[in-house]
Structures are given as structure tokens and as C-alpha cells.
Amino acid sequence: MSKNAETKREEFRKYLEGNGILDALTKVLVGLYEEPEKPQDPLEFLKRHLHGGPPDVVDTDALQQRVRELEEQNRKLESELTLVKQQLVKYEGSDPPGGATNS
């Protein structure tokens, strides 16, 4: 192997190591090695364990339901805030309690 190719290889290795890629790959490969029953699709195992895999459909549905609930709660609170602001304007425009004014 030429010196230039060896240098590039070493730089690439440092790049992988410096960015945590070697550690992440090692952990996933060790996990695959330690699996008592090897998966049918080892590549899918690697993909799932490298980035945590896709979210479960159940989780997505639950999150969407929670978003709808929070949006409804937000609409109610905004409506309530509008009413409170209207009441505040009404009370600020009236005389203070007891009819006394500062003169």
C-alpha cells in the first residue's frame, strides 16, 4: 500500500474514532454477537440499533391523540383568556369600588 493511501486510511480512522462512529459500531456489533438467537436480517438489526429504529405505530398514535387533546385545551384556554381580558377592560373602565375617585 502506498504511503498516501496509508495516510488517507489513518486520517479516516481518526475521523471515525473522533466522531464516536467506531464506538457506536462496536456497541451494535457486540450487541449482535451477544444475541442468543441471531436475527434473520442482521442488517435490519444494525439499522434499528444504530439509530433506535422507527417509532412504534402505537407511540405515534398516542402522541397524535395527545396533540389533539392539547390543541383542544389550548383553544379553551385562549377563549377563557379572551373573556378575562374583556372583563378586565370592563372593570378598568368603571369607577373604583365605593365610587370614590382620586381628585
Coordinates of C-alpha atoms in Angstrom, one line a residue:
M1 CA 0.0 0.0 0.0
S2 CA 1.4 3.4 -0.9
K3 CA 2.2 5.9 1.8
N4 CA -0.5 8.3 0.5
A5 CA -3.2 5.6 0.8
E6 CA -2.0 4.6 4.2
T7 CA -2.1 8.3 5.3
K8 CA -5.7 8.6 4.0
R9 CA -6.7 5.4 5.7
E10 CA -5.3 6.6 9.1
E11 CA -7.0 10.0 8.7
F12 CA -10.3 8.3 8.0
R13 CA -9.8 6.0 11.0
K14 CA -9.2 9.1 13.2
Y15 CA -12.2 10.8 11.8
L16 CA -14.4 7.8 12.6
E17 CA -12.9 7.5 16.1
G18 CA -13.1 11.2 16.8
N19 CA -16.8 11.3 16.0
G20 CA -17.8 8.3 18.0
I21 CA -18.6 6.2 15.0
L22 CA -16.2 3.4 15.9
D23 CA -17.7 3.2 19.4
A24 CA -21.3 3.1 18.1
L25 CA -20.5 0.4 15.6
T26 CA -18.6 -1.6 18.1
K27 CA -21.5 -1.5 20.6
V28 CA -24.0 -2.6 18.0
L29 CA -21.8 -5.4 16.7
V30 CA -21.2 -6.6 20.3
G31 CA -25.0 -6.5 20.8
L32 CA -25.5 -8.6 17.7
Y33 CA -22.7 -11.0 18.8
E34 CA -24.4 -11.4 22.2
E35 CA -27.9 -12.0 20.8
P36 CA -28.8 -15.6 21.9
E37 CA -30.8 -16.0 18.7
K38 CA -29.3 -14.3 15.7
P39 CA -31.7 -12.2 13.8
Q40 CA -32.9 -13.3 10.3
D41 CA -31.9 -9.9 8.9
P42 CA -28.7 -8.7 10.6
L43 CA -28.6 -5.5 8.5
E44 CA -32.0 -4.6 9.9
F45 CA -30.8 -5.3 13.4
L46 CA -27.8 -2.9 12.8
K47 CA -30.1 -0.2 11.4
R48 CA -32.6 -0.5 14.2
H49 CA -29.9 -0.4 16.9
L50 CA -27.8 2.3 15.4
H51 CA -30.5 4.9 15.5
G52 CA -33.1 3.4 17.7
G53 CA -35.3 2.3 14.9
P54 CA -38.6 3.8 13.7
P55 CA -41.1 4.9 16.3
D56 CA -43.8 2.4 17.1
V57 CA -47.2 2.9 15.4
V58 CA -48.7 2.8 18.9
D59 CA -46.4 5.5 20.1
T60 CA -47.2 7.7 17.1
D61 CA -51.0 7.2 17.6
A62 CA -50.7 8.1 21.3
L63 CA -48.7 11.2 20.5
Q64 CA -51.1 12.3 17.9
Q65 CA -54.0 11.9 20.3
R66 CA -52.1 13.9 22.9
V67 CA -51.5 16.6 20.4
R68 CA -55.3 16.8 19.6
E69 CA -56.1 17.0 23.4
L70 CA -53.5 19.7 23.9
E71 CA -54.8 21.7 20.9
E72 CA -58.4 21.5 22.3
Q73 CA -57.1 22.5 25.8
N74 CA -55.3 25.4 24.2
R75 CA -58.4 26.6 22.4
K76 CA -60.4 26.5 25.6
L77 CA -57.6 28.5 27.4
E78 CA -57.4 31.1 24.7
S79 CA -61.2 31.5 24.8
E80 CA -61.0 31.9 28.6
L81 CA -58.2 34.4 28.3
T82 CA -60.2 36.5 25.9
L83 CA -63.1 36.5 28.3
V84 CA -60.9 37.5 31.2
K85 CA -59.3 40.3 29.1
Q86 CA -62.8 41.6 28.3
Q87 CA -63.7 41.6 32.0
L88 CA -60.5 43.4 32.8
V89 CA -61.2 46.1 30.3
K90 CA -64.8 46.4 31.6
Y91 CA -63.6 46.7 35.3
E92 CA -60.7 49.1 34.5
G93 CA -63.2 51.4 32.7
S94 CA -65.6 51.6 35.7
D95 CA -65.2 53.6 38.9
P96 CA -63.2 52.1 41.7
P97 CA -65.2 50.2 44.4
G98 CA -67.2 52.6 46.6
G99 CA -67.5 55.3 43.9
A100 CA -64.6 57.3 45.3
T101 CA -62.3 58.9 42.8
N102 CA -58.8 60.4 43.3
S103 CA -59.0 64.1 43.0

